[in-house]
CSV table of C-alpha atoms in Angstrom, one decimal:
chain,number,residue,atom,x,y,z
A,107,UNK,CA,200.9,-15.0,13.9
A,108,UNK,CA,199.6,-18.6,13.7
A,109,UNK,CA,202.4,-21.4,13.5
A,110,UNK,CA,202.1,-24.7,12.0
A,111,UNK,CA,205.0,-27.0,13.1
A,112,UNK,CA,207.3,-24.3,12.5
A,113,UNK,CA,205.5,-22.9,9.5
A,114,UNK,CA,203.9,-19.5,9.4
A,115,UNK,CA,200.1,-19.4,8.3
A,116,UNK,CA,200.9,-18.1,5.0
A,117,UNK,CA,203.4,-21.0,4.5
A,118,UNK,CA,200.7,-23.4,5.9
A,119,UNK,CA,198.4,-22.3,3.4
A,120,UNK,CA,200.5,-22.3,0.4
A,121,UNK,CA,201.5,-25.9,0.8
A,122,UNK,CA,197.8,-26.9,1.6
A,123,UNK,CA,196.7,-25.3,-1.3
A,124,UNK,CA,199.7,-26.9,-3.7
A,125,UNK,CA,198.3,-30.0,-2.8
A,126,UNK,CA,195.3,-29.6,-4.8
A,127,UNK,CA,197.2,-28.6,-7.8
A,128,UNK,CA,195.8,-31.5,-10.0
A,129,UNK,CA,192.7,-30.0,-9.7
A,130,UNK,CA,193.9,-26.9,-10.9
A,131,UNK,CA,191.3,-24.0,-10.4
A,132,UNK,CA,188.0,-25.4,-11.3
A,133,UNK,CA,186.3,-24.9,-8.1
A,134,UNK,CA,182.5,-24.9,-7.5
A,135,UNK,CA,180.8,-23.8,-4.5
A,136,UNK,CA,178.0,-25.4,-3.0
A,137,UNK,CA,174.9,-23.1,-3.3
A,138,UNK,CA,173.8,-23.7,0.5
A,139,UNK,CA,175.9,-25.2,3.2
A,140,UNK,CA,179.7,-24.4,4.3
A,141,UNK,CA,180.1,-21.5,1.8
A,142,UNK,CA,176.8,-20.1,2.0
A,143,UNK,CA,177.1,-19.5,5.6
A,144,UNK,CA,180.8,-18.8,5.8
A,145,UNK,CA,182.3,-17.3,2.7
A,146,UNK,CA,181.9,-13.5,2.4
A,147,UNK,CA,183.5,-11.0,-0.1
A,148,UNK,CA,186.2,-8.6,0.3
A,149,UNK,CA,183.9,-6.4,2.2
A,150,UNK,CA,183.6,-8.5,4.9
A,151,UNK,CA,179.6,-8.7,4.5
A,152,UNK,CA,178.5,-9.5,0.8
A,153,UNK,CA,178.3,-13.3,0.8
A,154,UNK,CA,180.8,-15.2,-1.7
A,155,UNK,CA,179.5,-15.6,-5.3
A,156,UNK,CA,180.3,-18.8,-7.0
A,157,UNK,CA,182.3,-18.2,-10.1
A,158,UNK,CA,180.7,-21.0,-11.9
A,159,UNK,CA,176.9,-20.4,-10.5
A,160,UNK,CA,174.6,-21.1,-13.4
A,161,UNK,CA,174.1,-18.2,-15.6
A,162,UNK,CA,171.0,-17.2,-17.9
A,163,UNK,CA,172.2,-17.5,-22.0
A,164,UNK,CA,171.6,-15.0,-24.0
A,165,UNK,CA,169.1,-16.9,-26.3
A,166,UNK,CA,167.4,-20.3,-26.2
A,167,UNK,CA,170.1,-22.8,-26.4
A,168,UNK,CA,170.1,-25.8,-28.8
A,169,UNK,CA,173.1,-27.6,-26.9
A,170,UNK,CA,173.7,-27.9,-23.3
A,171,UNK,CA,176.9,-29.6,-23.6
A,172,UNK,CA,180.1,-29.8,-26.0
A,173,UNK,CA,182.3,-32.7,-27.0
A,174,UNK,CA,185.5,-31.8,-28.8
A,175,UNK,CA,187.0,-34.6,-30.5
A,176,UNK,CA,190.5,-32.9,-31.0
A,177,UNK,CA,192.6,-34.9,-33.4
A,178,UNK,CA,196.0,-33.6,-33.0
A,179,UNK,CA,198.5,-33.5,-35.5
A,180,UNK,CA,196.0,-32.4,-38.3
A,181,UNK,CA,194.3,-35.1,-40.3
A,182,UNK,CA,194.7,-35.0,-44.3
A,183,UNK,CA,191.1,-33.9,-45.7
A,184,UNK,CA,191.9,-35.3,-48.9
A,185,UNK,CA,192.1,-38.7,-47.7
A,186,UNK,CA,189.2,-38.7,-45.3
A,187,UNK,CA,186.1,-36.4,-46.0
A,188,UNK,CA,187.1,-33.9,-48.6
A,189,UNK,CA,187.0,-36.1,-51.8
A,190,UNK,CA,189.0,-34.9,-54.8
A,191,UNK,CA,189.1,-37.4,-57.9
A,192,UNK,CA,191.4,-35.4,-60.2
A,193,UNK,CA,194.1,-36.3,-57.4
A,194,UNK,CA,194.2,-40.2,-58.2
A,195,UNK,CA,195.3,-39.4,-61.7
A,196,UNK,CA,198.0,-36.7,-60.7
A,197,UNK,CA,199.6,-39.2,-58.2
A,198,UNK,CA,203.4,-38.7,-58.6
A,199,UNK,CA,203.5,-35.6,-61.0
A,200,UNK,CA,205.0,-32.3,-60.2
A,201,UNK,CA,202.4,-29.7,-60.8
A,202,UNK,CA,202.5,-25.9,-60.2
A,203,UNK,CA,200.4,-25.1,-56.8
A,204,UNK,CA,200.9,-23.0,-54.1
A,205,UNK,CA,201.1,-23.9,-50.8
A,206,UNK,CA,202.7,-22.8,-47.2
A,207,UNK,CA,203.5,-25.3,-44.4
A,208,UNK,CA,206.2,-25.7,-42.1
A,209,UNK,CA,208.5,-26.1,-45.0
A,210,UNK,CA,207.7,-22.6,-46.3
A,211,UNK,CA,206.0,-21.3,-49.1
A,212,UNK,CA,206.1,-23.3,-52.5
A,213,UNK,CA,204.9,-22.5,-56.1
A,214,UNK,CA,204.8,-26.4,-57.3
A,215,UNK,CA,204.8,-29.8,-55.7
A,216,UNK,CA,204.8,-33.5,-56.3
A,217,UNK,CA,201.0,-34.4,-55.8
A,218,UNK,CA,200.4,-37.4,-53.4
A,219,UNK,CA,197.1,-39.1,-54.6
A,220,UNK,CA,194.4,-40.1,-52.1
A,221,UNK,CA,195.6,-43.6,-50.6
A,222,UNK,CA,192.2,-44.7,-49.9
A,223,UNK,CA,188.9,-44.9,-51.9
A,224,UNK,CA,185.7,-43.0,-51.3
A,225,UNK,CA,182.4,-43.8,-51.5
A,226,UNK,CA,178.9,-42.1,-50.8
A,227,UNK,CA,176.9,-42.7,-47.8
A,228,UNK,CA,173.5,-42.2,-46.0
A,229,UNK,CA,170.4,-40.8,-47.5
A,230,UNK,CA,172.5,-37.4,-47.9
A,231,UNK,CA,175.2,-39.5,-50.0
A,232,UNK,CA,178.1,-37.8,-48.0
A,233,UNK,CA,181.8,-38.9,-49.4
A,234,UNK,CA,183.7,-40.8,-46.6
A,235,UNK,CA,186.9,-42.6,-47.4
A,236,UNK,CA,187.5,-46.3,-46.3
A,237,UNK,CA,189.4,-45.1,-43.5
A,238,UNK,CA,186.1,-44.7,-41.5
A,239,UNK,CA,183.7,-47.5,-42.2
A,240,UNK,CA,182.0,-46.9,-38.9
A,241,UNK,CA,181.4,-43.4,-38.8
A,242,UNK,CA,180.4,-43.6,-42.5
A,243,UNK,CA,176.9,-45.2,-41.0
A,244,UNK,CA,176.6,-41.6,-39.1
A,245,UNK,CA,176.8,-39.0,-41.7
A,246,UNK,CA,173.0,-38.1,-41.8
A,247,UNK,CA,173.5,-36.7,-38.5
A,248,UNK,CA,177.0,-34.9,-39.5
A,249,UNK,CA,177.5,-31.4,-41.3
A,250,UNK,CA,180.9,-31.3,-42.8
A,251,UNK,CA,182.6,-27.8,-43.0
A,252,UNK,CA,185.3,-28.3,-45.9
A,253,UNK,CA,186.4,-24.9,-46.2
A,254,UNK,CA,188.0,-24.0,-42.9
A,255,UNK,CA,191.0,-21.6,-42.5
A,256,UNK,CA,193.6,-20.8,-39.8
A,257,UNK,CA,196.5,-18.5,-39.8
A,258,UNK,CA,199.6,-20.4,-38.3
A,259,UNK,CA,200.8,-23.6,-40.2
A,260,UNK,CA,202.9,-24.5,-37.5
A,261,UNK,CA,201.5,-26.9,-34.4
A,262,UNK,CA,202.1,-24.6,-31.4
A,263,UNK,CA,200.5,-21.3,-32.9
A,264,UNK,CA,197.6,-23.5,-34.6
A,265,UNK,CA,196.7,-25.2,-31.5
A,266,UNK,CA,196.4,-22.2,-29.4
A,267,UNK,CA,194.0,-20.5,-32.2
A,268,UNK,CA,191.8,-23.4,-32.4
A,269,UNK,CA,191.8,-23.8,-28.6
A,270,UNK,CA,191.8,-19.9,-27.8
A,271,UNK,CA,191.2,-18.1,-31.2
A,272,UNK,CA,194.5,-16.4,-31.0
A,273,UNK,CA,198.2,-17.7,-31.9
A,274,UNK,CA,199.4,-16.2,-29.0
A,275,UNK,CA,199.6,-17.9,-25.5
A,276,UNK,CA,197.8,-16.0,-22.5
A,277,UNK,CA,194.2,-16.2,-23.7
A,278,UNK,CA,191.5,-18.1,-22.4
A,279,UNK,CA,190.6,-21.3,-24.4
A,280,UNK,CA,187.0,-22.2,-25.7
A,281,UNK,CA,185.8,-24.2,-22.4
A,282,UNK,CA,186.9,-21.6,-20.3
A,283,UNK,CA,184.5,-19.0,-22.3
A,284,UNK,CA,181.8,-21.5,-21.8
A,285,UNK,CA,182.1,-21.8,-18.2
A,286,UNK,CA,182.3,-18.1,-18.1
A,287,UNK,CA,179.7,-17.4,-20.1
A,288,UNK,CA,177.3,-20.1,-18.7
A,289,UNK,CA,178.6,-21.4,-15.4
A,290,UNK,CA,177.5,-24.8,-14.5
A,291,UNK,CA,174.5,-26.5,-13.1
A,292,UNK,CA,176.6,-29.4,-11.6
A,293,UNK,CA,177.9,-29.0,-8.3
A,294,UNK,CA,180.2,-32.1,-7.8
A,295,UNK,CA,182.2,-31.9,-11.2
A,296,UNK,CA,184.3,-29.6,-13.0
A,297,UNK,CA,182.6,-27.7,-15.7
A,298,UNK,CA,185.3,-28.0,-18.3
A,299,UNK,CA,187.2,-31.2,-18.5
A,300,UNK,CA,190.1,-32.6,-20.6
A,301,UNK,CA,191.4,-36.0,-21.6
A,302,UNK,CA,194.7,-36.3,-23.1
A,303,UNK,CA,196.2,-39.2,-25.5
A,304,UNK,CA,197.9,-42.2,-23.9
A,305,UNK,CA,201.0,-41.2,-25.6
A,306,UNK,CA,201.0,-37.6,-23.7
A,307,UNK,CA,199.7,-34.3,-24.1
A,308,UNK,CA,200.0,-31.9,-27.2
A,309,UNK,CA,202.5,-29.3,-27.8
A,310,UNK,CA,202.1,-26.2,-25.9
A,311,UNK,CA,200.3,-28.7,-23.0
A,312,UNK,CA,198.3,-26.8,-20.5
A,313,UNK,CA,198.0,-23.4,-22.6
A,314,UNK,CA,195.4,-25.2,-24.4
A,315,UNK,CA,193.3,-25.7,-21.8
A,316,UNK,CA,194.2,-22.6,-19.5
A,317,UNK,CA,191.8,-19.7,-18.6
A,318,UNK,CA,194.2,-17.0,-19.9
A,319,UNK,CA,193.5,-13.6,-18.4
A,320,UNK,CA,190.2,-14.8,-16.9
A,321,UNK,CA,189.9,-16.0,-13.0
A,322,UNK,CA,191.7,-19.3,-12.6
A,323,UNK,CA,188.2,-20.9,-11.7
A,324,UNK,CA,187.6,-21.2,-15.5
A,325,UNK,CA,190.3,-23.4,-16.5
A,326,UNK,CA,190.2,-27.3,-17.3
A,327,UNK,CA,190.7,-30.1,-15.0
A,328,UNK,CA,192.6,-33.0,-16.5
A,329,UNK,CA,190.6,-36.4,-16.0
A,330,UNK,CA,192.7,-39.8,-16.8
A,331,UNK,CA,190.6,-42.5,-18.1
A,332,UNK,CA,192.4,-45.2,-16.2
A,333,UNK,CA,193.5,-45.2,-12.5
A,334,UNK,CA,192.3,-42.6,-10.5
A,335,UNK,CA,190.4,-40.1,-12.7
A,336,UNK,CA,191.8,-36.9,-10.9
A,337,UNK,CA,195.4,-37.2,-9.4
A,338,UNK,CA,195.6,-35.8,-5.6
A,339,UNK,CA,192.0,-36.7,-5.0
A,340,UNK,CA,192.2,-39.4,-2.4
A,341,UNK,CA,193.1,-38.2,1.3
A,342,UNK,CA,195.5,-39.7,3.3
A,343,UNK,CA,194.7,-43.4,4.8
A,344,UNK,CA,195.0,-41.9,8.3
A,345,UNK,CA,192.7,-38.9,7.6
A,346,UNK,CA,189.2,-39.3,8.8
A,347,UNK,CA,186.5,-37.7,6.9
A,348,UNK,CA,185.6,-35.3,9.9
A,349,UNK,CA,189.5,-34.6,10.3
A,350,UNK,CA,189.6,-33.5,6.4
A,351,UNK,CA,186.5,-31.2,6.6
A,352,UNK,CA,187.9,-29.7,9.7
A,353,UNK,CA,191.2,-29.0,7.8
A,354,UNK,CA,189.4,-27.7,4.5
A,355,UNK,CA,187.1,-25.3,6.7
A,356,UNK,CA,190.0,-24.0,8.7
A,357,UNK,CA,192.0,-23.5,5.5
A,358,UNK,CA,189.1,-21.4,3.9
A,359,UNK,CA,188.7,-19.5,6.7
A,360,UNK,CA,192.3,-18.0,6.9
A,361,UNK,CA,192.2,-17.7,2.9
A,362,UNK,CA,188.7,-15.9,3.3
A,363,UNK,CA,190.6,-13.5,6.0
A,364,UNK,CA,193.7,-13.5,3.6
A,365,UNK,CA,191.5,-12.3,1.0
A,366,UNK,CA,189.7,-9.5,2.8
A,367,UNK,CA,192.3,-6.8,2.4
A,368,UNK,CA,193.2,-8.0,-0.9
A,369,UNK,CA,190.1,-7.1,-3.1
A,370,UNK,CA,189.6,-9.1,-6.2
A,371,UNK,CA,192.3,-11.9,-6.3
A,372,UNK,CA,190.9,-14.4,-8.7
A,373,UNK,CA,193.6,-17.0,-7.8
A,374,UNK,CA,192.8,-17.0,-4.1
A,375,UNK,CA,189.4,-17.1,-4.8
A,376,UNK,CA,189.5,-19.9,-6.8
A,377,UNK,CA,191.9,-21.9,-4.5
A,378,UNK,CA,189.0,-21.3,-1.8
A,379,UNK,CA,186.6,-23.0,-4.0
A,380,UNK,CA,188.7,-25.8,-5.2
A,381,UNK,CA,189.2,-27.4,-1.8
A,382,UNK,CA,185.3,-27.6,-1.5
A,383,UNK,CA,185.0,-29.3,-5.0
A,384,UNK,CA,187.9,-31.5,-4.0
A,385,UNK,CA,186.1,-32.8,-1.1
A,386,UNK,CA,182.8,-33.6,-3.0
A,387,UNK,CA,184.5,-35.1,-6.1
A,388,UNK,CA,186.1,-38.0,-3.6
A,389,UNK,CA,182.8,-39.5,-4.1
A,390,UNK,CA,181.6,-38.2,-7.4
A,391,UNK,CA,184.3,-38.3,-9.4
A,392,UNK,CA,184.7,-42.2,-9.1
A,393,UNK,CA,181.2,-43.1,-9.7
A,394,UNK,CA,181.3,-40.8,-12.9
A,395,UNK,CA,184.1,-42.7,-14.1
A,396,UNK,CA,183.2,-46.3,-12.9
A,397,UNK,CA,182.3,-48.1,-16.3
A,398,UNK,CA,181.5,-51.4,-14.6
A,399,UNK,CA,177.9,-50.1,-14.8
A,400,UNK,CA,177.7,-50.1,-18.4
A,401,UNK,CA,176.3,-53.0,-20.4
A,402,UNK,CA,178.6,-55.5,-22.5
A,403,UNK,CA,177.0,-54.3,-25.5
A,404,UNK,CA,177.5,-50.7,-24.5
A,405,UNK,CA,181.5,-51.4,-24.4
A,406,UNK,CA,181.5,-53.0,-27.6
A,407,UNK,CA,179.8,-50.3,-29.1
A,408,UNK,CA,182.7,-48.3,-28.2
A,409,UNK,CA,185.6,-50.6,-29.0
A,410,UNK,CA,186.5,-51.5,-25.8
A,411,UNK,CA,186.8,-55.4,-26.5
A,412,UNK,CA,189.5,-54.4,-28.8
A,413,UNK,CA,192.9,-53.4,-27.8
A,414,UNK,CA,193.3,-51.0,-30.9
A,415,UNK,CA,190.3,-49.2,-30.0
A,416,UNK,CA,190.0,-49.7,-26.1
A,417,UNK,CA,191.7,-46.4,-24.8
A,418,UNK,CA,190.0,-44.0,-27.1
A,419,UNK,CA,186.7,-45.7,-26.7
A,420,UNK,CA,186.8,-45.4,-23.1
A,421,UNK,CA,187.6,-41.6,-23.3
A,422,UNK,CA,184.4,-41.4,-25.8
A,423,UNK,CA,182.4,-43.6,-23.1
A,424,UNK,CA,183.4,-41.2,-20.3
A,425,UNK,CA,182.6,-38.5,-22.4
A,426,UNK,CA,179.2,-39.5,-22.6
A,427,UNK,CA,178.6,-40.1,-18.7
A,428,UNK,CA,180.1,-36.6,-18.2
A,429,UNK,CA,177.5,-35.2,-20.3
A,430,UNK,CA,174.8,-37.1,-18.4
A,431,UNK,CA,176.2,-35.6,-15.2
A,432,UNK,CA,176.0,-32.2,-16.4
A,433,UNK,CA,179.8,-31.3,-17.3
A,434,UNK,CA,179.6,-28.4,-19.8
A,435,UNK,CA,182.8,-28.9,-21.9
A,436,UNK,CA,184.8,-31.8,-22.5
A,437,UNK,CA,187.8,-32.0,-25.1
A,438,UNK,CA,189.3,-35.4,-25.7
A,439,UNK,CA,192.5,-35.5,-27.6
A,440,UNK,CA,193.3,-38.4,-29.9
A,441,UNK,CA,197.0,-38.3,-30.4
A,442,UNK,CA,199.8,-36.8,-28.3
A,443,UNK,CA,203.8,-36.3,-28.3
A,444,UNK,CA,205.1,-35.8,-31.4
A,445,UNK,CA,205.7,-37.4,-34.9
A,446,UNK,CA,203.4,-40.4,-35.7
A,447,UNK,CA,202.5,-40.5,-32.2
A,448,UNK,CA,199.7,-38.0,-33.7
A,449,UNK,CA,198.0,-37.1,-36.9
A,450,UNK,CA,201.2,-35.5,-38.4
A,451,UNK,CA,201.7,-37.4,-41.4
A,452,UNK,CA,205.5,-36.1,-42.5
A,453,UNK,CA,206.5,-39.5,-43.3
A,454,UNK,CA,204.5,-42.6,-44.2
A,455,UNK,CA,201.0,-41.2,-44.6
A,456,UNK,CA,199.5,-44.8,-44.9
A,457,UNK,CA,200.8,-46.0,-41.6
A,458,UNK,CA,200.2,-43.1,-39.6
A,459,UNK,CA,196.5,-42.4,-40.9
A,460,UNK,CA,195.6,-46.0,-40.8
A,461,UNK,CA,196.8,-46.1,-37.3
A,462,UNK,CA,194.8,-43.1,-35.7
A,463,UNK,CA,191.7,-43.7,-37.8
A,464,UNK,CA,191.8,-47.3,-37.0
A,465,UNK,CA,191.9,-46.2,-33.1
A,466,UNK,CA,189.3,-43.5,-33.3
A,467,UNK,CA,186.6,-44.7,-36.0
A,468,UNK,CA,184.7,-47.1,-34.2
A,469,UNK,CA,184.6,-45.2,-30.9
A,470,UNK,CA,183.6,-42.0,-32.3
A,471,UNK,CA,180.7,-43.6,-34.2
A,472,UNK,CA,179.8,-45.6,-30.8
A,473,UNK,CA,179.6,-42.1,-29.3
A,474,UNK,CA,177.3,-40.8,-31.8
A,475,UNK,CA,174.9,-43.7,-32.0
A,476,UNK,CA,174.9,-43.9,-27.9
A,477,UNK,CA,173.8,-40.3,-27.7
A,478,UNK,CA,171.3,-40.9,-30.2
A,479,UNK,CA,169.7,-43.8,-28.7
A,480,UNK,CA,169.8,-42.1,-25.0
A,481,UNK,CA,168.3,-38.7,-26.4
A,482,UNK,CA,171.0,-36.9,-25.7
A,483,UNK,CA,172.4,-36.5,-29.2
A,484,UNK,CA,170.4,-33.3,-29.8
A,485,UNK,CA,171.6,-31.5,-26.6
A,486,UNK,CA,175.2,-32.6,-27.1
A,487,UNK,CA,177.4,-30.9,-29.5
A,488,UNK,CA,180.0,-32.8,-31.0
A,489,UNK,CA,182.9,-31.1,-32.9
A,490,UNK,CA,185.7,-33.3,-34.7
A,491,UNK,CA,188.8,-32.1,-36.3
A,492,UNK,CA,192.7,-30.8,-35.9
A,493,UNK,CA,194.5,-27.6,-35.7
A,494,UNK,CA,194.8,-27.7,-39.5
A,495,UNK,CA,194.9,-30.3,-42.7
A,496,UNK,CA,197.4,-31.2,-45.1
A,497,UNK,CA,198.8,-30.1,-48.4
A,498,UNK,CA,197.8,-32.4,-51.4
A,499,UNK,CA,201.4,-32.6,-52.3
A,500,UNK,CA,204.4,-34.3,-51.2
A,501,UNK,CA,206.5,-32.4,-48.3
A,502,UNK,CA,209.8,-34.2,-49.3
A,503,UNK,CA,211.6,-35.5,-52.6
A,504,UNK,CA,210.2,-39.1,-51.9
A,505,UNK,CA,207.8,-40.5,-50.0
A,506,UNK,CA,204.0,-40.2,-49.3
A,507,UNK,CA,204.6,-37.6,-46.1
A,508,UNK,CA,201.9,-34.4,-46.4
A,509,UNK,CA,203.0,-30.8,-45.1
A,510,UNK,CA,200.8,-28.8,-42.5
A,511,UNK,CA,197.9,-26.7,-44.5
A,512,UNK,CA,196.0,-24.1,-43.2
A,513,UNK,CA,194.2,-22.6,-46.5
A,514,UNK,CA,191.6,-25.1,-46.8
A,515,UNK,CA,190.8,-28.2,-44.5
A,516,UNK,CA,187.7,-29.9,-43.0
A,517,UNK,CA,186.1,-30.4,-39.7
A,518,UNK,CA,182.7,-31.3,-38.8
A,519,UNK,CA,179.8,-31.2,-36.1
A,520,UNK,CA,177.0,-33.1,-35.3
A,521,UNK,CA,174.0,-32.9,-32.7
A,522,UNK,CA,173.3,-30.0,-30.6
A,523,UNK,CA,171.2,-28.3,-33.0
A,524,UNK,CA,173.2,-29.0,-36.1
A,525,UNK,CA,171.8,-29.9,-39.5
A,526,UNK,CA,172.8,-33.3,-40.5
A,527,UNK,CA,173.6,-34.8,-43.7
A,528,UNK,CA,175.1,-31.7,-44.9
A,529,UNK,CA,178.3,-30.2,-46.4
A,530,UNK,CA,179.2,-26.7,-46.7
A,531,UNK,CA,182.3,-24.9,-48.3
A,532,UNK,CA,184.6,-26.2,-51.1
A,533,UNK,CA,188.1,-26.3,-51.6
A,534,UNK,CA,189.8,-26.4,-55.2
A,535,UNK,CA,190.1,-29.1,-57.2
A,536,UNK,CA,193.3,-30.4,-55.5
A,537,UNK,CA,191.7,-29.7,-52.1
A,538,UNK,CA,194.6,-27.3,-51.3
A,539,UNK,CA,192.8,-24.1,-50.6
A,540,UNK,CA,189.3,-22.9,-49.8
A,541,UNK,CA,187.5,-21.3,-52.6
A,542,UNK,CA,183.6,-21.3,-51.6
A,543,UNK,CA,182.3,-20.1,-48.6
A,544,UNK,CA,185.6,-19.8,-46.5
A,545,UNK,CA,185.2,-20.2,-42.6
A,546,UNK,CA,187.8,-19.1,-40.1
A,547,UNK,CA,188.4,-20.7,-37.0
A,548,UNK,CA,186.6,-17.9,-35.6
A,549,UNK,CA,183.4,-19.1,-37.3
A,550,UNK,CA,183.7,-22.5,-36.0
A,551,UNK,CA,184.0,-20.9,-32.1
A,552,UNK,CA,180.9,-18.6,-32.9
A,553,UNK,CA,178.9,-21.6,-34.1
A,554,UNK,CA,179.7,-23.6,-30.7
A,555,UNK,CA,178.7,-20.4,-28.5
A,556,UNK,CA,175.7,-19.8,-30.4
A,557,UNK,CA,174.2,-23.4,-30.2
A,558,UNK,CA,175.2,-23.1,-26.4
A,559,UNK,CA,173.0,-20.1,-26.2
A,560,UNK,CA,175.8,-17.5,-26.0
A,561,UNK,CA,176.0,-14.7,-28.6
A,562,UNK,CA,179.9,-14.7,-29.7
A,563,UNK,CA,179.7,-11.2,-30.4
A,564,UNK,CA,178.3,-10.2,-27.1
A,565,UNK,CA,180.0,-12.4,-24.7
A,566,UNK,CA,183.0,-10.3,-23.4
A,567,UNK,CA,185.8,-10.0,-20.4
A,568,UNK,CA,187.2,-6.8,-19.8
A,569,UNK,CA,191.1,-6.9,-20.2
A,570,UNK,CA,194.1,-4.8,-21.2
A,571,UNK,CA,191.8,-1.8,-22.0
A,572,UNK,CA,189.3,-4.0,-24.2
A,573,UNK,CA,186.2,-6.1,-24.1
A,574,UNK,CA,187.8,-9.2,-25.2
A,575,UNK,CA,186.1,-11.9,-27.0
A,576,UNK,CA,186.9,-15.1,-28.2
A,577,UNK,CA,186.0,-14.4,-31.6
A,578,UNK,CA,188.0,-11.2,-31.5
A,579,UNK,CA,187.2,-7.8,-30.9
A,580,UNK,CA,185.9,-7.3,-34.7
A,581,UNK,CA,183.5,-10.2,-34.1
A,582,UNK,CA,182.3,-13.2,-36.1
A,583,UNK,CA,178.9,-14.7,-37.2
A,584,UNK,CA,178.1,-18.6,-36.8
A,585,UNK,CA,177.8,-20.6,-39.8
A,586,UNK,CA,174.3,-20.7,-40.6
A,587,UNK,CA,174.2,-23.3,-43.4
A,588,UNK,CA,174.9,-26.1,-40.6
A,589,UNK,CA,172.2,-24.9,-38.1
A,590,UNK,CA,168.9,-26.4,-38.1
C-alpha cells in the first residue's frame, strides 16, 4: 500500500478529488494525448471512452446550443405577454373563478387588473406590456407559447419539473440529457454551464442542474460572472505546471487502477475526466470570460453601463461567448433566494415585477440582437420563462400580490429554427387557465430536444427497469406550430 504523508493511497486520492469539487463531474477527455494513451476500461485493454465525446444526432439539427433564461419565481403572464383587456375593468371585483396555488384551491377571488399597459409591436403585431420596452422590439424573432401547463403549484417541485421533467428529485435535468445525447465538440470547457443570480441560487439548489441517475459526467458546472469564473481552478502559487501535470497524471493512473476491479463506476470515471478538464480550463475559462475583449458598444447593448442591468447583462454576454466556444447548454437564472429577490410576487406586484423586468429587459434584447448580428441566432435556441405563472386574482384580502398558477402561463422561444413573430395557445378571458392548444412542460422539453436533432421519444437511458426519457416513458411531441 502506497503512503502519502501518512495517508493511504485511497485517502490521498479522495482528498485530491475533493479539491476539484467545484468542477463537479463535467470532465471531458482529450481525443489525443494523455488519456488516449493511458486510460483503459475495466478490462485493462479497451481504451477509455470519453462520456462527452461528440455523438451523431438522430436527425439534422436546427440548433447547436441552448440558452435557457430562467425567470425564477414565476412571472405573471397577464402582466407581461398575455394581454387580457377584460381584467382592467374587473380590477378590485370579487368574481367566481377556480384557482389552485400555494394557498390551496379556491372558487372565487378578487381580481387584480394588469398594472401595465399593453401595445402591439413588430410586423407580427405581438402584444407586450410596458414592462419590456426593449424586448418588444424583438417580437418578430420570438414565438410565444401562451398555454403552458405544469403540475405542482409550489416552487421546489415546479422547478424540478421545469428542469428535469419530474416533480421528484433524483432525475437528470435538461442540460444533462443534452450532454448525454449529443456530447460536446468543445474540449476545453464544460458542455453544460449554469449561472446563478447575484442574490443566490434557487430553491432545491443543485438538484436543478444534477445528472440524477446518469453518470456524474453529465451534470453542470456552475460558472460565476464576476471574480474567478470557476472556483478552485487556480493551482497553488508554488506549484509549477510540470509538477501539476505530474500530480494529475499520477492520480489518474491510480484512479484507473482502482477502477479496473470495479467495472462501471461512473463517479470514478467522471473524476478521472474532471482532472484533465480542470487542467485545460485554467487557461481556457479565463479567456472565455474576459469581457475586456468586447467593444464598448457591445457592452452598452447588454446594459452593462447601467448598475441596474450590469449583472444580468454580464451573464447574457458570457452566455453568448460560451455559445461561440461550443458550449451546448447554458442556463442563466434571473432571481434567486426567496420572496422579492425573485419574480415571486406575493406582496407588491408592481415593485416586484418592475425590479426584475428592469434588470433583465435590456440584456435579453441585447442578447437576441447580438446573436442575430453575428449570425448565431439561427443556431442558438433561446428559451425564456419561469417554473409557472401567476393567478389573475389576489392572493390576500388586500394588496396586489398574485399566487402561483400552473393551469396556464406564458413562455417563449427564439432562434434555433423557431418561427418568429407568432403566438400559439390561449388562456381564458381572465388569463387563468389554458383553453386552446394546451401544452405541458414535457412538450417544451420535446421541442428543445427536437431542435437539437434529438428525437425526444427515442432518447432514453435505462434505469430502474425502464428506458427512462426526459419526456416520460409515455412520450411527447414537439410544439410543431412554432417550428419553422
